[in-house]
Amino acid sequence: MAQAWKCAGLRWAADGPVLSWVGGRRSALVRGKRVAFGVAEGAKGTEGAEGAEGGVRICVGARGHACPVRAGVPGRSTGARCEECARLDRAHSVAADTMADDPRPYRVYLAWFGPGLVKVGITAYERGAARLLEQGAVCFSWLGCGPLMAARRTEELLRAALGVPDRVPYAHKRAVRDALPGSAAERAAEIAGLHVRAVALGGWPQSLTPAPFDAVDHAGVFGLEGAERGPAAVAEVAELVAGGAIGGELVAAAGPDLHLATERGVVVLDTRLMTGWELVSAEGAPCTVPLRELKRAAGVQDGLF
């Protein structure tokens, strides 16, 4: 019987993306190498799976604690949490504005994901660029640094005055990845212009120290530029299902997304769909998970699969 593992999500380390597993195991993801797994069927005794039942996707819990009722969650959910655990997880998050007394310094940033896709956000200073890698930001620049509430007020200022959103859907990010400009300067142009407009605004909190424009480009890190860039993706995984499998050469990775060259073309797998499932090795297995055609930005030709 194949050993099954429960995925704890994708993390970005200094040397690239890493899949982490419940129990502490880590799997480095290297472009050019094969990534392949299947979803377990039926109940199994597993190492590192915390007793989850094969064939059922179980809520991952909240704030480091297991779901008390081991609720099932839909295969298409990228959060992998039941309603109650999702509420508890968000209740103590920076995004929910419930941590006003957090003493850590925060940075405000402008992030660019592709033509016309820019957002403003904040991240703890100690995390460096990790948040930007996790979101799949192709390039970014810091705007300033200060206390949490000052960073939050600056974020709100840019949203109101410049119309810059604080969220960009992943579907939109995927739609433009194959239409990225060829040079780092072109990719940074939109946030360069917004940075100039942002620092010229009145009303910045006095406790927030502005940062000069300094674009950081992740296209090479993600595998989205140069001679090593793989073929365009033609589909994305809609959900994982018990007994399903997917495998292919890793040609790119951006944020939580893996671009895998399968026998059905390059397929984008959002690794957030993996959490909550028991997964087993599936070397050589054909792609048998549900796929949907990848939406394209205007002007980008659709592929077939």
Coordinates of C-alpha atoms in Angstrom, one line a residue:
M1 CA 0.0 0.0 0.0
A2 CA 1.5 3.4 -1.0
Q3 CA 2.4 5.7 1.8
A4 CA 0.2 8.8 1.8
W5 CA 1.0 12.3 2.9
K6 CA -1.1 15.4 3.8
C7 CA 0.1 18.6 2.1
A8 CA 0.5 21.7 4.3
G9 CA 0.9 24.1 1.4
L10 CA 3.6 25.7 -0.7
R11 CA 6.2 28.0 0.8
W12 CA 8.8 30.2 -0.9
A13 CA 12.3 29.7 0.5
A14 CA 15.4 31.6 -0.4
D15 CA 16.3 29.0 -3.1
G16 CA 12.8 28.6 -4.6
P17 CA 9.3 27.0 -3.9
V18 CA 9.0 24.2 -1.4
L19 CA 6.0 21.9 -0.7
S20 CA 5.6 21.3 3.0
W21 CA 3.8 18.3 4.5
V22 CA 2.1 17.6 7.8
G23 CA 4.7 16.1 10.0
G24 CA 7.6 18.3 8.8
R25 CA 8.7 16.8 5.5
R26 CA 9.6 19.3 2.8
S27 CA 9.9 18.8 -1.0
A28 CA 11.9 21.3 -3.0
L29 CA 10.4 22.1 -6.4
V30 CA 13.0 22.4 -9.1
R31 CA 12.2 23.5 -12.6
G32 CA 12.8 20.8 -15.1
K33 CA 12.0 18.0 -12.6
R34 CA 8.9 15.9 -12.6
V35 CA 6.1 16.6 -10.1
A36 CA 3.5 13.8 -9.8
F37 CA 1.0 12.7 -7.3
G38 CA -2.4 11.0 -6.9
V39 CA -5.3 11.5 -4.5
A40 CA -5.7 8.6 -2.1
E41 CA -8.9 6.5 -2.2
G42 CA -10.4 4.9 0.9
A43 CA -9.2 4.9 4.5
K44 CA -5.5 4.4 5.0
G45 CA -3.1 4.3 7.9
T46 CA -0.7 7.1 7.0
E47 CA 2.5 8.7 8.3
G48 CA 2.3 12.4 8.7
A49 CA -1.4 12.6 7.8
E50 CA -2.9 13.1 11.3
G51 CA -5.4 10.3 10.7
A52 CA -7.2 11.9 7.8
E53 CA -9.4 9.5 5.7
G54 CA -8.3 8.8 2.2
G55 CA -10.8 9.8 -0.4
V56 CA -12.2 12.7 1.6
R57 CA -10.8 16.2 1.8
I58 CA -10.7 17.3 5.4
C59 CA -10.7 20.9 6.8
V60 CA -7.1 22.0 7.7
G61 CA -8.3 23.8 10.9
A62 CA -7.3 27.2 12.1
R63 CA -4.4 29.0 13.9
G64 CA -2.4 25.8 14.1
H65 CA -5.3 23.7 15.5
A66 CA -7.1 20.8 13.8
C67 CA -10.7 21.2 12.9
P68 CA -12.6 19.9 15.9
V69 CA -15.3 18.1 13.8
R70 CA -13.0 17.1 10.9
A71 CA -15.4 18.7 8.5
G72 CA -15.3 17.8 4.8
V73 CA -14.6 20.7 2.4
P74 CA -15.3 21.0 -1.3
G75 CA -12.6 20.1 -3.8
R76 CA -12.7 23.5 -5.5
S77 CA -12.1 25.4 -2.3
T78 CA -8.7 27.1 -2.2
G79 CA -9.0 27.8 1.5
A80 CA -9.5 24.2 2.5
R81 CA -11.4 25.3 5.7
C82 CA -14.9 24.8 6.9
E83 CA -17.0 27.9 7.5
E84 CA -16.2 27.9 11.3
C85 CA -12.5 27.4 10.9
A86 CA -12.3 30.0 8.2
R87 CA -14.0 32.5 10.5
L88 CA -11.6 31.7 13.4
D89 CA -8.5 31.9 11.1
R90 CA -9.5 35.4 9.8
A91 CA -10.5 36.7 13.2
H92 CA -6.9 37.2 14.3
S93 CA -5.4 38.3 11.0
V94 CA -3.9 41.6 9.8
A95 CA -6.2 41.5 6.8
A96 CA -9.2 41.7 9.1
D97 CA -7.9 44.7 11.0
T98 CA -8.1 42.9 14.3
M99 CA -4.4 43.3 15.3
A100 CA -4.2 47.1 15.9
D101 CA -1.8 46.5 18.8
D102 CA 0.8 44.6 16.7
P103 CA 4.1 46.2 17.6
R104 CA 6.0 45.0 14.6
P105 CA 7.0 47.4 11.7
Y106 CA 5.1 46.9 8.5
R107 CA 5.9 47.8 4.9
V108 CA 3.6 49.1 2.2
Y109 CA 4.2 47.9 -1.3
L110 CA 3.0 48.2 -4.9
A111 CA 2.9 44.9 -6.7
W112 CA 2.5 44.2 -10.5
F113 CA 1.2 40.9 -11.8
G114 CA 0.9 41.7 -15.5
P115 CA -0.4 44.4 -17.8
G116 CA -3.1 46.4 -16.0
L117 CA -2.9 44.3 -12.8
V118 CA -1.4 46.3 -9.9
K119 CA -2.3 46.2 -6.2
V120 CA -1.2 47.9 -3.0
G121 CA -0.6 45.9 0.2
I122 CA 1.2 45.6 3.5
T123 CA 3.5 43.0 4.9
A124 CA 5.4 42.6 8.2
Y125 CA 8.9 44.0 7.8
E126 CA 10.5 40.8 9.1
R127 CA 9.0 38.8 6.2
G128 CA 11.0 40.6 3.5
A129 CA 9.7 39.8 0.0
A130 CA 8.1 36.4 1.0
R131 CA 4.6 37.8 0.8
L132 CA 5.2 39.1 -2.7
L133 CA 6.5 35.7 -3.9
E134 CA 3.6 33.9 -2.3
Q135 CA 1.2 36.2 -4.2
G136 CA 2.9 35.7 -7.5
A137 CA 4.0 39.3 -7.9
V138 CA 6.0 39.6 -11.1
C139 CA 7.6 42.8 -9.8
F140 CA 7.2 45.1 -6.9
S141 CA 8.5 48.1 -5.1
W142 CA 8.3 49.2 -1.4
L143 CA 6.4 52.5 -0.7
G144 CA 7.2 53.0 2.9
C145 CA 7.6 51.4 6.4
G146 CA 6.1 52.2 9.8
P147 CA 3.7 51.0 12.5
L148 CA 0.8 48.7 11.4
M149 CA -2.0 51.2 11.5
A150 CA 0.1 53.8 9.7
A151 CA 0.8 51.2 7.0
R152 CA -2.9 50.4 6.8
R153 CA -3.9 54.1 6.5
T154 CA -1.4 54.5 3.7
E155 CA -2.9 51.5 1.9
E156 CA -6.3 53.0 2.3
L157 CA -5.1 56.4 1.0
L158 CA -3.8 54.8 -2.2
R159 CA -7.0 52.8 -2.7
A160 CA -9.1 55.9 -2.4
A161 CA -6.9 58.5 -4.1
L162 CA -5.4 56.4 -6.9
G163 CA -8.0 53.7 -7.3
V164 CA -5.4 50.9 -6.7
P165 CA -7.1 47.7 -5.4
D166 CA -5.7 45.7 -2.5
R167 CA -6.6 42.4 -4.1
V168 CA -6.1 40.8 -7.5
P169 CA -7.9 37.5 -8.3
Y170 CA -5.6 34.6 -9.1
A171 CA -7.6 33.9 -12.3
H172 CA -6.6 37.4 -13.6
K173 CA -3.0 36.8 -12.7
R174 CA -2.9 33.5 -14.6
A175 CA -4.6 35.1 -17.6
V176 CA -1.8 37.6 -18.3
R177 CA 1.3 35.5 -17.5
D178 CA 1.9 34.6 -21.1
A179 CA 1.6 38.2 -22.2
L180 CA 4.3 39.7 -19.9
P181 CA 6.7 42.3 -21.5
G182 CA 10.1 41.0 -22.3
S183 CA 12.2 43.4 -20.2
A184 CA 12.3 44.2 -16.5
A185 CA 12.1 47.9 -17.2
E186 CA 8.8 47.4 -19.2
R187 CA 7.4 45.2 -16.4
A188 CA 8.2 47.9 -13.8
A189 CA 6.8 50.8 -15.8
E190 CA 3.3 50.8 -14.3
I191 CA 4.4 50.7 -10.6
A192 CA 7.1 53.3 -11.4
G193 CA 4.4 55.7 -12.5
L194 CA 2.1 54.9 -9.5
H195 CA 5.0 55.3 -7.1
V196 CA 5.6 58.9 -8.3
R197 CA 1.9 59.7 -7.9
A198 CA 1.7 58.0 -4.5
V199 CA 4.5 59.9 -2.9
A200 CA 3.1 63.1 -4.2
L201 CA -0.2 62.6 -2.4
G202 CA -0.9 64.6 0.8
G203 CA -2.2 62.9 3.9
W204 CA 0.5 60.3 4.5
P205 CA 0.8 59.3 8.2
Q206 CA 3.8 61.1 9.8
S207 CA 5.0 57.8 11.4
L208 CA 5.4 56.1 8.0
T209 CA 8.8 56.6 6.4
P210 CA 8.6 56.7 2.6
A211 CA 10.8 54.4 0.5
P212 CA 12.4 55.4 -2.8
F213 CA 11.3 53.5 -5.9
D214 CA 13.4 50.3 -6.4
A215 CA 11.7 47.6 -8.6
V216 CA 12.4 44.0 -7.7
D217 CA 11.6 41.6 -10.6
H218 CA 10.6 38.0 -10.0
A219 CA 10.0 36.9 -13.7
G220 CA 13.3 35.0 -13.7
V221 CA 12.6 33.5 -10.3
F222 CA 9.2 32.2 -11.5
G223 CA 10.5 30.9 -14.8
L224 CA 8.5 33.4 -16.9
E225 CA 11.3 35.0 -18.9
G226 CA 14.3 34.2 -21.1
A227 CA 15.4 31.1 -23.0
E228 CA 14.3 28.8 -20.2
R229 CA 10.6 30.0 -20.3
G230 CA 8.3 27.0 -21.0
P231 CA 5.4 26.8 -23.3
A232 CA 2.2 28.7 -22.5
A233 CA -0.3 27.0 -20.2
V234 CA -3.5 25.8 -21.8
A235 CA -5.6 24.6 -18.8
E236 CA -5.8 24.8 -15.1
V237 CA -6.8 22.2 -12.5
A238 CA -10.4 22.8 -11.5
E239 CA -10.3 20.5 -8.4
L240 CA -8.7 17.4 -7.1
V241 CA -10.8 14.2 -6.7
A242 CA -10.4 10.9 -5.0
G243 CA -8.5 8.6 -7.3
G244 CA -7.4 11.4 -9.6
A245 CA -3.7 12.0 -10.5
I246 CA -1.6 14.6 -12.2
G247 CA 2.1 14.7 -13.2
G248 CA 4.4 16.6 -15.4
E249 CA 7.7 18.5 -15.7
L250 CA 7.7 21.7 -13.7
V251 CA 8.3 24.5 -16.2
A252 CA 7.3 27.5 -14.0
A253 CA 6.1 28.4 -10.5
A254 CA 4.5 31.7 -9.4
G255 CA 2.8 32.3 -6.1
P256 CA 0.9 29.1 -5.3
D257 CA 0.7 28.0 -8.9
L258 CA 2.8 25.2 -10.5
H259 CA 3.0 25.1 -14.3
L260 CA 3.3 21.4 -15.2
A261 CA 4.0 20.1 -18.7
T262 CA 1.6 17.1 -19.0
E263 CA 0.5 14.9 -21.8
R264 CA -2.4 17.3 -22.2
G265 CA -0.2 20.4 -22.5
V266 CA 1.0 22.8 -19.8
V267 CA -1.5 22.7 -16.9
V268 CA -1.6 25.2 -14.0
L269 CA -2.0 23.6 -10.6
D270 CA -3.0 25.9 -7.7
T271 CA -1.3 24.1 -4.8
R272 CA -3.9 25.4 -2.4
L273 CA -6.2 22.8 -3.9
M274 CA -3.9 20.1 -2.5
T275 CA -4.3 20.9 1.2
G276 CA -6.7 18.7 3.1
W277 CA -6.2 15.7 0.8
E278 CA -4.1 12.6 1.4
L279 CA -1.7 12.3 -1.6
V280 CA 0.4 9.5 -2.8
S281 CA 3.2 9.1 -5.4
A282 CA 1.9 8.7 -9.0
E283 CA 4.9 8.4 -11.2
G284 CA 3.9 7.8 -14.8
A285 CA 0.1 8.2 -14.2
P286 CA -1.9 10.1 -16.8
C287 CA -3.6 13.4 -15.9
T288 CA -7.1 12.3 -14.6
V289 CA -8.1 15.4 -12.5
P290 CA -10.8 17.7 -13.8
L291 CA -9.4 20.5 -16.0
R292 CA -10.8 23.7 -17.4
E293 CA -9.6 25.9 -20.2
L294 CA -7.3 28.7 -19.0
K295 CA -8.8 32.1 -19.6
R296 CA -6.7 34.5 -21.5
A297 CA -6.2 38.2 -21.4
A298 CA -7.4 40.2 -24.4
G299 CA -5.1 39.7 -27.4
V300 CA -3.6 36.4 -26.1
Q301 CA -4.5 33.4 -28.3
D302 CA -6.2 30.6 -26.5
G303 CA -4.7 27.1 -26.7
L304 CA -6.4 23.8 -27.0
F305 CA -6.1 20.7 -24.8

